[in-house]
PDB file of C-alpha atoms in Angstrom:
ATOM      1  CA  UNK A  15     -75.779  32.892 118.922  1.00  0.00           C
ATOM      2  CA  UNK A  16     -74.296  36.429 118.283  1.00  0.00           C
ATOM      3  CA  UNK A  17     -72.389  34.498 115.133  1.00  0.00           C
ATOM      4  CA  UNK A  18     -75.296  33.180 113.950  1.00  0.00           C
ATOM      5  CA  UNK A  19     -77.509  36.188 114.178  1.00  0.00           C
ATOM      6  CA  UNK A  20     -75.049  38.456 112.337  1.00  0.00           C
ATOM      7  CA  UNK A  21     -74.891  36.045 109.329  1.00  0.00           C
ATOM      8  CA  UNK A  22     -78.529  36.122 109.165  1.00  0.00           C
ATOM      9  CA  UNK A  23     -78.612  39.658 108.866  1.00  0.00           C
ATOM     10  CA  UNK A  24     -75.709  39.903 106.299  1.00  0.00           C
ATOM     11  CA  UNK A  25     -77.970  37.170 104.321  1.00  0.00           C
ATOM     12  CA  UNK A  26     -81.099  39.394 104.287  1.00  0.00           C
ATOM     13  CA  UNK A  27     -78.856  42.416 103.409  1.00  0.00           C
ATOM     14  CA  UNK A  28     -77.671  40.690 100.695  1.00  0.00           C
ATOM     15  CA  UNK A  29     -80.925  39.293  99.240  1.00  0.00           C
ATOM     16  CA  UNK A  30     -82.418  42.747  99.486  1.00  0.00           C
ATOM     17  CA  UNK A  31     -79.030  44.099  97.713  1.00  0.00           C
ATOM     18  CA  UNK A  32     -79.764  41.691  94.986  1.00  0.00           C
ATOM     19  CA  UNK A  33     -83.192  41.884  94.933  1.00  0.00           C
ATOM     20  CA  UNK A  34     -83.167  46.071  94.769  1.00  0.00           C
ATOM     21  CA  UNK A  35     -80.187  45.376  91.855  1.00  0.00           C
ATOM     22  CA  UNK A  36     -82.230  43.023  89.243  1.00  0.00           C
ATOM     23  CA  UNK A  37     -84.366  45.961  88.452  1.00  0.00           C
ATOM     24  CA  UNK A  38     -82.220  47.971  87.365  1.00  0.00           C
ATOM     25  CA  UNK A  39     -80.803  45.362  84.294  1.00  0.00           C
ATOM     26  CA  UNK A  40     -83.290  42.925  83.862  1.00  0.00           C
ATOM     27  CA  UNK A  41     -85.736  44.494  81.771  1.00  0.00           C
ATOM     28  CA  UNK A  42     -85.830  45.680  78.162  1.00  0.00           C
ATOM     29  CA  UNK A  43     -83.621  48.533  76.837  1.00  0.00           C
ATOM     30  CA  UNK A  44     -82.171  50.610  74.119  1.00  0.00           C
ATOM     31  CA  UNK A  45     -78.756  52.085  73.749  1.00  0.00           C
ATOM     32  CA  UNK A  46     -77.266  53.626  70.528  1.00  0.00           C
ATOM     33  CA  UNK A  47     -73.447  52.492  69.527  1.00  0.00           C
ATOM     34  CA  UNK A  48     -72.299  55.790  70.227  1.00  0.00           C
ATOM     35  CA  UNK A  49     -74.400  58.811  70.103  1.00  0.00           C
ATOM     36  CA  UNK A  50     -77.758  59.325  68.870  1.00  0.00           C
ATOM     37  CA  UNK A  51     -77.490  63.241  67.919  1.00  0.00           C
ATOM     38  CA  UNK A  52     -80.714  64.981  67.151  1.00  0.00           C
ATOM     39  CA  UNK A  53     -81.030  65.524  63.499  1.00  0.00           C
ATOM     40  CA  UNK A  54     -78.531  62.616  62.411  1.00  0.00           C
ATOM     41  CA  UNK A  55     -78.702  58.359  61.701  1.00  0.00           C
ATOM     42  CA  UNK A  56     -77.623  56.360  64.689  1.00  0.00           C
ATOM     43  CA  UNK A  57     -77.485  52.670  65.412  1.00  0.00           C
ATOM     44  CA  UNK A  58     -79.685  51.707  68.409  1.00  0.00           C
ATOM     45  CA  UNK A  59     -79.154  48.203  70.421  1.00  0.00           C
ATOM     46  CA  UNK A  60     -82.572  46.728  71.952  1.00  0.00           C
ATOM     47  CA  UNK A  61     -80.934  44.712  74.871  1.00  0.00           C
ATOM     48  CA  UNK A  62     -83.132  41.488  75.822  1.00  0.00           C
ATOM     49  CA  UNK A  63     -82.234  39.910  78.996  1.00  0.00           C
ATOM     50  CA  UNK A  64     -83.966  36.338  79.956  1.00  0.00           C
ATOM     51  CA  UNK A  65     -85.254  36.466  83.006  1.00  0.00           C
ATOM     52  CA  UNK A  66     -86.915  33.185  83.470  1.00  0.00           C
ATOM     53  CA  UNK A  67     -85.043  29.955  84.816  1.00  0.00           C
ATOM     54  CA  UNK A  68     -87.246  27.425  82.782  1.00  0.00           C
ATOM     55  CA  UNK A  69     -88.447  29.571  79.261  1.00  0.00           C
ATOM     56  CA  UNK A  70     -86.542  31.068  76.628  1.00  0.00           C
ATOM     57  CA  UNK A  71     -87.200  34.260  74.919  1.00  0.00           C
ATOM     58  CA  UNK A  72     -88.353  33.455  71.599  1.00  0.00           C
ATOM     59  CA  UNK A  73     -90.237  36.501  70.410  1.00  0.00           C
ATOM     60  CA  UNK A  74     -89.669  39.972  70.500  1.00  0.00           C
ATOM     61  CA  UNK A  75     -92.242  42.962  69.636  1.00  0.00           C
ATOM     62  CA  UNK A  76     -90.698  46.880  69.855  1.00  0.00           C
ATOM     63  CA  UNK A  77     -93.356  49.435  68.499  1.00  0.00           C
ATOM     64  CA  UNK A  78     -91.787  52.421  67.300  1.00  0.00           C
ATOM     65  CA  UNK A  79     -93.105  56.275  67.784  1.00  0.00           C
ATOM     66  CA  UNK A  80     -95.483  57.878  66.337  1.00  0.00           C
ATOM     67  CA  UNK A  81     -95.541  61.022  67.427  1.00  0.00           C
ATOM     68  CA  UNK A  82     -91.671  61.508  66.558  1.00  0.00           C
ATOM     69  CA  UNK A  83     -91.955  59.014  63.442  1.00  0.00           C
ATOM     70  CA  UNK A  84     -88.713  57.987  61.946  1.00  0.00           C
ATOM     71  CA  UNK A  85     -88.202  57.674  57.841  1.00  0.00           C
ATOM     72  CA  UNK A  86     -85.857  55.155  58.057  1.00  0.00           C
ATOM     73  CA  UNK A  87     -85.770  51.699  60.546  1.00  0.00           C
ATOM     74  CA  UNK A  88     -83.467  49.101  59.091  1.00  0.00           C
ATOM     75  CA  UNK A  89     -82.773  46.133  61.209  1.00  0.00           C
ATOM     76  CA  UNK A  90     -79.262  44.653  61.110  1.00  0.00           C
ATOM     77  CA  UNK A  91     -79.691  40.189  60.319  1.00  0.00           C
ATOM     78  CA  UNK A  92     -79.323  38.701  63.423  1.00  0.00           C
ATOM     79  CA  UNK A  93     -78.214  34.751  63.642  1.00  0.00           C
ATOM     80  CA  UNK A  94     -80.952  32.590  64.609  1.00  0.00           C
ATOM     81  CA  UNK A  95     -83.626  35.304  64.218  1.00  0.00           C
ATOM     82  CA  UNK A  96     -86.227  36.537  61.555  1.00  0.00           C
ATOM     83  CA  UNK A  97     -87.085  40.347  61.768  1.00  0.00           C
ATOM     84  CA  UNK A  98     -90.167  41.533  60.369  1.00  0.00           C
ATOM     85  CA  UNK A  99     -90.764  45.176  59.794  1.00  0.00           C
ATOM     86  CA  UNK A 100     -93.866  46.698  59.795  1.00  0.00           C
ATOM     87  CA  UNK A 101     -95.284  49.890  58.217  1.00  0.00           C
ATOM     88  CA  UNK A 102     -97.967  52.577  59.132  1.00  0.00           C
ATOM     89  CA  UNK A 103     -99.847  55.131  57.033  1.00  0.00           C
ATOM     90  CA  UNK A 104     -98.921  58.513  58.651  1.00  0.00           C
ATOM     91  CA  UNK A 105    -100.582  61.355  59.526  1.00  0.00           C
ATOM     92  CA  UNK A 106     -99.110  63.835  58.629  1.00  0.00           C
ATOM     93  CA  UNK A 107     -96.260  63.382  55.638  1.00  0.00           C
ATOM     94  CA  UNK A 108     -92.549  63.487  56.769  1.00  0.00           C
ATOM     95  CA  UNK A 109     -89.644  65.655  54.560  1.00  0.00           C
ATOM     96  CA  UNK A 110     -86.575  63.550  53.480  1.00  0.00           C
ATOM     97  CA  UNK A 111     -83.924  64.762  51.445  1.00  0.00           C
ATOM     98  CA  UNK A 112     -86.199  66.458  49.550  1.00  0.00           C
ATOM     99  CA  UNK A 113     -89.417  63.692  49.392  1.00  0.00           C
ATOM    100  CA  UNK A 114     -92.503  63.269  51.427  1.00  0.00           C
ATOM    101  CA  UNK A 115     -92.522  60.500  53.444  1.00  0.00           C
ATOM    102  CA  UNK A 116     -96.143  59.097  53.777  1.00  0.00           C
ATOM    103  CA  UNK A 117     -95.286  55.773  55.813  1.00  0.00           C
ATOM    104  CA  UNK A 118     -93.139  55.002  58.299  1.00  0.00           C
ATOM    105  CA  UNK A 119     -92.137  51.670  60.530  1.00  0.00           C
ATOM    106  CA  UNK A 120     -94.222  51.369  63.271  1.00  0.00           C
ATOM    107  CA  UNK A 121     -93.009  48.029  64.646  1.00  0.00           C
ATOM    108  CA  UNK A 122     -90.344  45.674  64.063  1.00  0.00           C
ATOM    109  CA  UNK A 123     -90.720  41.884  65.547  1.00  0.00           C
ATOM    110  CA  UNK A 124     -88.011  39.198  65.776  1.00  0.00           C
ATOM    111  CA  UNK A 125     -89.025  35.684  66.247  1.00  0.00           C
ATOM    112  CA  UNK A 126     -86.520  33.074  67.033  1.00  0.00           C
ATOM    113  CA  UNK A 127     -85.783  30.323  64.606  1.00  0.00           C
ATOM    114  CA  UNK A 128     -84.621  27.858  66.888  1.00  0.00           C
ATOM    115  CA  UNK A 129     -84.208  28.148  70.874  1.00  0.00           C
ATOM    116  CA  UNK A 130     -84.250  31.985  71.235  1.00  0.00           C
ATOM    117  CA  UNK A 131     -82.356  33.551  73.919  1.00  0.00           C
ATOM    118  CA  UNK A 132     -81.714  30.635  76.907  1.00  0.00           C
ATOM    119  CA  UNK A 133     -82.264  31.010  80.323  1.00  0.00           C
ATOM    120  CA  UNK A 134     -78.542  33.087  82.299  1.00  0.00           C
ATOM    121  CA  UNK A 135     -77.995  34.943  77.872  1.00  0.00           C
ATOM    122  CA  UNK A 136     -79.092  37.890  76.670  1.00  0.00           C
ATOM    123  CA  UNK A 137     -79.327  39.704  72.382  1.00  0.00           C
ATOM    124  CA  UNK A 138     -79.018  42.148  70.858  1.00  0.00           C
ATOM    125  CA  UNK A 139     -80.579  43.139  68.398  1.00  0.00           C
ATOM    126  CA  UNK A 140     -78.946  46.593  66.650  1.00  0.00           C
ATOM    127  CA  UNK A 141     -81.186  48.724  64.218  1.00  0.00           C
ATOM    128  CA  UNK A 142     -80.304  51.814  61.999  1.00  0.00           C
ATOM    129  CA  UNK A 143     -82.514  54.755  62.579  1.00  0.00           C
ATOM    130  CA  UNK A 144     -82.941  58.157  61.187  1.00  0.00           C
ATOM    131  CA  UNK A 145     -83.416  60.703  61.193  1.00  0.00           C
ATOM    132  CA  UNK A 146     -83.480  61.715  64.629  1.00  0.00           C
ATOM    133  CA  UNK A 147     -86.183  64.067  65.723  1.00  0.00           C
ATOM    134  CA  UNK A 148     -84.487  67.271  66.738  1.00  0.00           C
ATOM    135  CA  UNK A 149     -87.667  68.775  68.754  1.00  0.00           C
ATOM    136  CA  UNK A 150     -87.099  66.479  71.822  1.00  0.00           C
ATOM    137  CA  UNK A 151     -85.057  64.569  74.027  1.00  0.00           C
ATOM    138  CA  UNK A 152     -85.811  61.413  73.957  1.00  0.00           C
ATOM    139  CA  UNK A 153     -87.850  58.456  72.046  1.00  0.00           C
ATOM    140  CA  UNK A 154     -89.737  55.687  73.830  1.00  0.00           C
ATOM    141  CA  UNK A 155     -90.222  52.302  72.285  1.00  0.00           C
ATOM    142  CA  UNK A 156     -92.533  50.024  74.064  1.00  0.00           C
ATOM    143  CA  UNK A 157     -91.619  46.381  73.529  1.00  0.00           C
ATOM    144  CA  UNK A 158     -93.051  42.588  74.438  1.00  0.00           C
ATOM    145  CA  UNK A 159     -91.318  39.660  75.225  1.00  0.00           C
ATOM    146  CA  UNK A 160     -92.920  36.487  74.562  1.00  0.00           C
ATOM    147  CA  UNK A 161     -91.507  33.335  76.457  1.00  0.00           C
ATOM    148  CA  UNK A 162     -91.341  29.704  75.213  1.00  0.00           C
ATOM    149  CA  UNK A 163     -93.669  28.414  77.896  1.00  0.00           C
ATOM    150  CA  UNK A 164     -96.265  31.861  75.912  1.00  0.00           C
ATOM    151  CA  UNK A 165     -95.695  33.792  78.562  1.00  0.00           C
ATOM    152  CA  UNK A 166     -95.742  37.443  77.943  1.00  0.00           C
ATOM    153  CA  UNK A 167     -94.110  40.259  79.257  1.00  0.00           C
ATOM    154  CA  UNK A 168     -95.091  43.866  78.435  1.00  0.00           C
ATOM    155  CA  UNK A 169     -92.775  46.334  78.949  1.00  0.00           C
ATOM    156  CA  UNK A 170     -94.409  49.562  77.907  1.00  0.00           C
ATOM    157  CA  UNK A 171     -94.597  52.243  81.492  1.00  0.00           C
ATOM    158  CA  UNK A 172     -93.118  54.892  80.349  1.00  0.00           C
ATOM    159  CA  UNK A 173     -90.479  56.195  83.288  1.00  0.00           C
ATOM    160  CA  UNK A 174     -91.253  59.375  84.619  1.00  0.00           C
ATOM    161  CA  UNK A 175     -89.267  62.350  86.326  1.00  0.00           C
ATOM    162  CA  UNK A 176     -89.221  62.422  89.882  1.00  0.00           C
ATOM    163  CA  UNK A 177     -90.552  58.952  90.104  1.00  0.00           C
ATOM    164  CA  UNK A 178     -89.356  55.606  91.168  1.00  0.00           C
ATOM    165  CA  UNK A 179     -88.599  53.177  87.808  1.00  0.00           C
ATOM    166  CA  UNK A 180     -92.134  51.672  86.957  1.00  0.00           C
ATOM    167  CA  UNK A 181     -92.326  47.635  87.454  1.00  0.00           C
ATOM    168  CA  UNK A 182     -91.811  47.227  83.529  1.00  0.00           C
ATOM    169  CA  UNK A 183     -90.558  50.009  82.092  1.00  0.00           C
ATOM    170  CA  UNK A 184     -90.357  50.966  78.304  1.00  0.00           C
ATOM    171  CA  UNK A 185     -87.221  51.221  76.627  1.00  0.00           C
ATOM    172  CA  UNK A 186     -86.157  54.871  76.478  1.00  0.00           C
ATOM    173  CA  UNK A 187     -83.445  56.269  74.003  1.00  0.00           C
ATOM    174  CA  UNK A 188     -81.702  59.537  74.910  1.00  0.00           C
ATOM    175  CA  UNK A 189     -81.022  62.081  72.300  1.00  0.00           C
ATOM    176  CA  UNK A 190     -77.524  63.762  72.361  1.00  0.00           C
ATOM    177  CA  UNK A 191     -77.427  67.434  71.125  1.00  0.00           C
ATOM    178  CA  UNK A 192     -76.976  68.037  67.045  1.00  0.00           C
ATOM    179  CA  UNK A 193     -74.008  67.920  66.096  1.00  0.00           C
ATOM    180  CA  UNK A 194     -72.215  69.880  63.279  1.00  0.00           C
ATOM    181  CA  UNK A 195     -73.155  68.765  59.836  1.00  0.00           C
ATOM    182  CA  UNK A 196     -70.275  67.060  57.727  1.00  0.00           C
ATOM    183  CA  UNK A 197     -71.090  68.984  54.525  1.00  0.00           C
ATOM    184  CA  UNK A 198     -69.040  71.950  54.180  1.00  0.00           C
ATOM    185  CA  UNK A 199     -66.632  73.339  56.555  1.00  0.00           C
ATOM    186  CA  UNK A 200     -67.087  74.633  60.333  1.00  0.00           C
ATOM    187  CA  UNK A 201     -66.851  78.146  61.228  1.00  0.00           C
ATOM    188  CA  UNK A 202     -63.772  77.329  63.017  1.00  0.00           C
ATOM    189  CA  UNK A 203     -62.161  75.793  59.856  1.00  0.00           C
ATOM    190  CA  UNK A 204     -63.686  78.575  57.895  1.00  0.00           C
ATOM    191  CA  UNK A 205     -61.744  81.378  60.921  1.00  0.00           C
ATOM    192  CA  UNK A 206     -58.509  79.081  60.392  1.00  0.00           C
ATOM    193  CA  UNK A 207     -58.419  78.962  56.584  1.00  0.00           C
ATOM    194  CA  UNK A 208     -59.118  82.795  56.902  1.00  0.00           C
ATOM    195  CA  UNK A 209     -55.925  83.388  59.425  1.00  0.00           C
ATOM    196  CA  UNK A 210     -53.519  80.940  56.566  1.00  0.00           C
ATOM    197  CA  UNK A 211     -54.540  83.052  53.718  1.00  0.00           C
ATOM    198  CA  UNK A 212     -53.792  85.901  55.685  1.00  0.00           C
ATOM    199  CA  UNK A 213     -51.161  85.225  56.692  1.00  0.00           C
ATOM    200  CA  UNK A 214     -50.182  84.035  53.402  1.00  0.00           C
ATOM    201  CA  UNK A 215     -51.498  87.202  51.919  1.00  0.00           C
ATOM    202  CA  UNK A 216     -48.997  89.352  54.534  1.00  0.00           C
ATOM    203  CA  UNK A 217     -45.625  86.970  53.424  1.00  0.00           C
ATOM    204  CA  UNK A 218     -46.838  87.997  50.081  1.00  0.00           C
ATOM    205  CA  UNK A 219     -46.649  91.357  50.995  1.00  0.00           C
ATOM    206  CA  UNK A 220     -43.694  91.383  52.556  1.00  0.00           C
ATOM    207  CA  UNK A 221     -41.739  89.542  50.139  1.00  0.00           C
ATOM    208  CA  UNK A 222     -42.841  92.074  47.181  1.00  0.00           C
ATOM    209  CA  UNK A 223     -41.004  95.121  48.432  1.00  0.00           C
ATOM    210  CA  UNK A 224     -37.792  93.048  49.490  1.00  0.00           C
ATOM    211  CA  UNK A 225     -37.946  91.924  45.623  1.00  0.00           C
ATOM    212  CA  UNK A 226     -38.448  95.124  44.418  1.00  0.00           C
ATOM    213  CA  UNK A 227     -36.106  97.245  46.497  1.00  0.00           C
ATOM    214  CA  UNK A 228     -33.329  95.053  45.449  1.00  0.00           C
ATOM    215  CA  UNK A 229     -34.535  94.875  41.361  1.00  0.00           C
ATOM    216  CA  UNK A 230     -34.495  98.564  41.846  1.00  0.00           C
ATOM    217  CA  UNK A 231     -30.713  98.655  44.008  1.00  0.00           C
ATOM    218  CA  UNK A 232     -29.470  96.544  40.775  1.00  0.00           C
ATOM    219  CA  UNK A 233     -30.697  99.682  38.084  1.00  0.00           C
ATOM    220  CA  UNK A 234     -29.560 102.610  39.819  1.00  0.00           C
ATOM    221  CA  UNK A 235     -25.785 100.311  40.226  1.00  0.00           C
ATOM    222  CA  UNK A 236     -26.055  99.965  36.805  1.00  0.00           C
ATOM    223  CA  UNK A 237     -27.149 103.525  35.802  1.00  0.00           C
ATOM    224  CA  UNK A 238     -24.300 104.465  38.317  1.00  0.00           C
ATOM    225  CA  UNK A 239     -21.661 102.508  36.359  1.00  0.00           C
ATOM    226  CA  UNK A 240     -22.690 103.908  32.821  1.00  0.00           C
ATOM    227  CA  UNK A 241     -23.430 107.388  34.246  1.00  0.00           C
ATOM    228  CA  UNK A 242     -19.914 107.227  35.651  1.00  0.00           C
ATOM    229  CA  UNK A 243     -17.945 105.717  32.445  1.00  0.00           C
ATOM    230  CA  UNK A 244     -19.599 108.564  30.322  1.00  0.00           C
ATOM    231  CA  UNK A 245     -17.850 111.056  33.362  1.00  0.00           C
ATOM    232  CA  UNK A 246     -14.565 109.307  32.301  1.00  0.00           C
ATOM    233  CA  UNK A 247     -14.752 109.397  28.570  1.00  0.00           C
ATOM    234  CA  UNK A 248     -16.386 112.945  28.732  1.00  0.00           C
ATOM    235  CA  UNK A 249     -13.152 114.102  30.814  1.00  0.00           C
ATOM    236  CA  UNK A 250     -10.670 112.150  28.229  1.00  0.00           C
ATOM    237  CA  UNK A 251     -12.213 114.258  25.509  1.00  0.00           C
ATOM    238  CA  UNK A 252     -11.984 117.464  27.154  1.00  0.00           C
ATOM    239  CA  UNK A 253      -8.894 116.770  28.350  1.00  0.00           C
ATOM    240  CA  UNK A 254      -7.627 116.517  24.612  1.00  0.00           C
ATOM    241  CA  UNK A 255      -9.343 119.111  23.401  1.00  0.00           C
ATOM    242  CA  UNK A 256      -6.774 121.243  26.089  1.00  0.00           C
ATOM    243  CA  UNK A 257      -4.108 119.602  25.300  1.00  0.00           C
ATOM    244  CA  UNK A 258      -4.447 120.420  21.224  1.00  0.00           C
ATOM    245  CA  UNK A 259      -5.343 124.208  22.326  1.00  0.00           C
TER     246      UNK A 259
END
């Protein structure tokens, strides 16, 4: 009886593990392949799951912000899948190297050309973006998930802090801080290519009175050597001179 009670309990434990655990990787979500740095590009993965036994996934919806609009989407081809990419009016303009931006993506769908994602699989589906808005920390795209038996799935609560995870969250993409632009050198290359020339600068230095102390060793020697045979011949002579007297 004791035996039989305790692997009850360790069943229940272990369906409320699992059941408290599907939340957390079932549903929707975005994740960049890397970082996704304020102010830069970044590729961004929208991870579908299927959670259904009996359906397939076979549509996919993810609206895209507009209040931190991006100027560039471009979805990456995905086997088996047709992405269609849709554009709003916005606004107000966006700046882009230079040009206003009037439009910008406001949705992207894939639809499944043959059986879609299968019941126990999950796709990716990876899209460039850019650039990054730099006056928050995060970007929330709301996304649908359409099932081969039609039904739909709406994952669009947006999480908030302090809060338990809503039922069907929205896909949420965290912003890393800016990171150093590639144009141009750092101020730390700038400090080191300042300490080189330097240092270059004080070998330079040093190596100019070396030279010049021994060019100017050489001339006395040799104005020594001539100063000294005139002595010599100047004493021949006079000795002569004596000599004849």
């Amino acid at each position: 009886m004791k035996a039989s009670r305790i692997a009850a309990a360790g069943a229940l434990a272990g369906t409320a593990v699992l059941a408290l655990s599907v939340p957390a990787f079932a549903h929707v979500s975005v994740q960049p392949e890397g970082t996704a740095a304020k102010g830069g590009y970044a590729v961004v993965d929208f991870k579908v799951p299927n959670e259904r036994d009996n359906a397939s996934t076979t549509k996919l919806e993810v609206t895209f912000p507009t209040d931190h609009p991006l100027a560039s989407v471009m979805p990456q081809p995905v086997p088996g899948w047709t992405a269609k990419v849709t554009k709003s009016t916005l606004d107000k303009p966006l700046e882009m190297h230079g040009k206003k931006i009037t439009e910008a993506v406001t949705k992207v769908t894939w639809t499944a050309d043959g059986k879609g994602i299968e019941p126990g699989f999950f796709q990716k589906f990876p899209v460039s973006v850019g650039t990054l808005p730099e006056d928050t920390d995060e970007l929330v795209f709301k996304a649908i998930q359409t099932y081969s038996n039609k039904e739909v799935v709406r994952w669009i609560e947006v999480p908030q802090d302090g809060q338990e995870e809503p039922e069907n969250p929205a896909p949420v993409l965290e912003l890393s801080a800016a990171e150093d632009g590639h144009h141009g050198s750092s101020s730390s290359d700038e400090a080191s290519d300042s300490d080189d020339a330097e240092a270059a600068s004080a070998k330079t230095a040093a190596a100019e009175p070396a030279d010049s102390s021994d060019t100017t060793a050489r001339v006395l020697g040799v104005v020594g050597i001539v100063v000294g045979a005139l002595g010599v011949a100047y004493g021949v002579v006079a000795g002569r001179r004596r000599t004849d007297a």
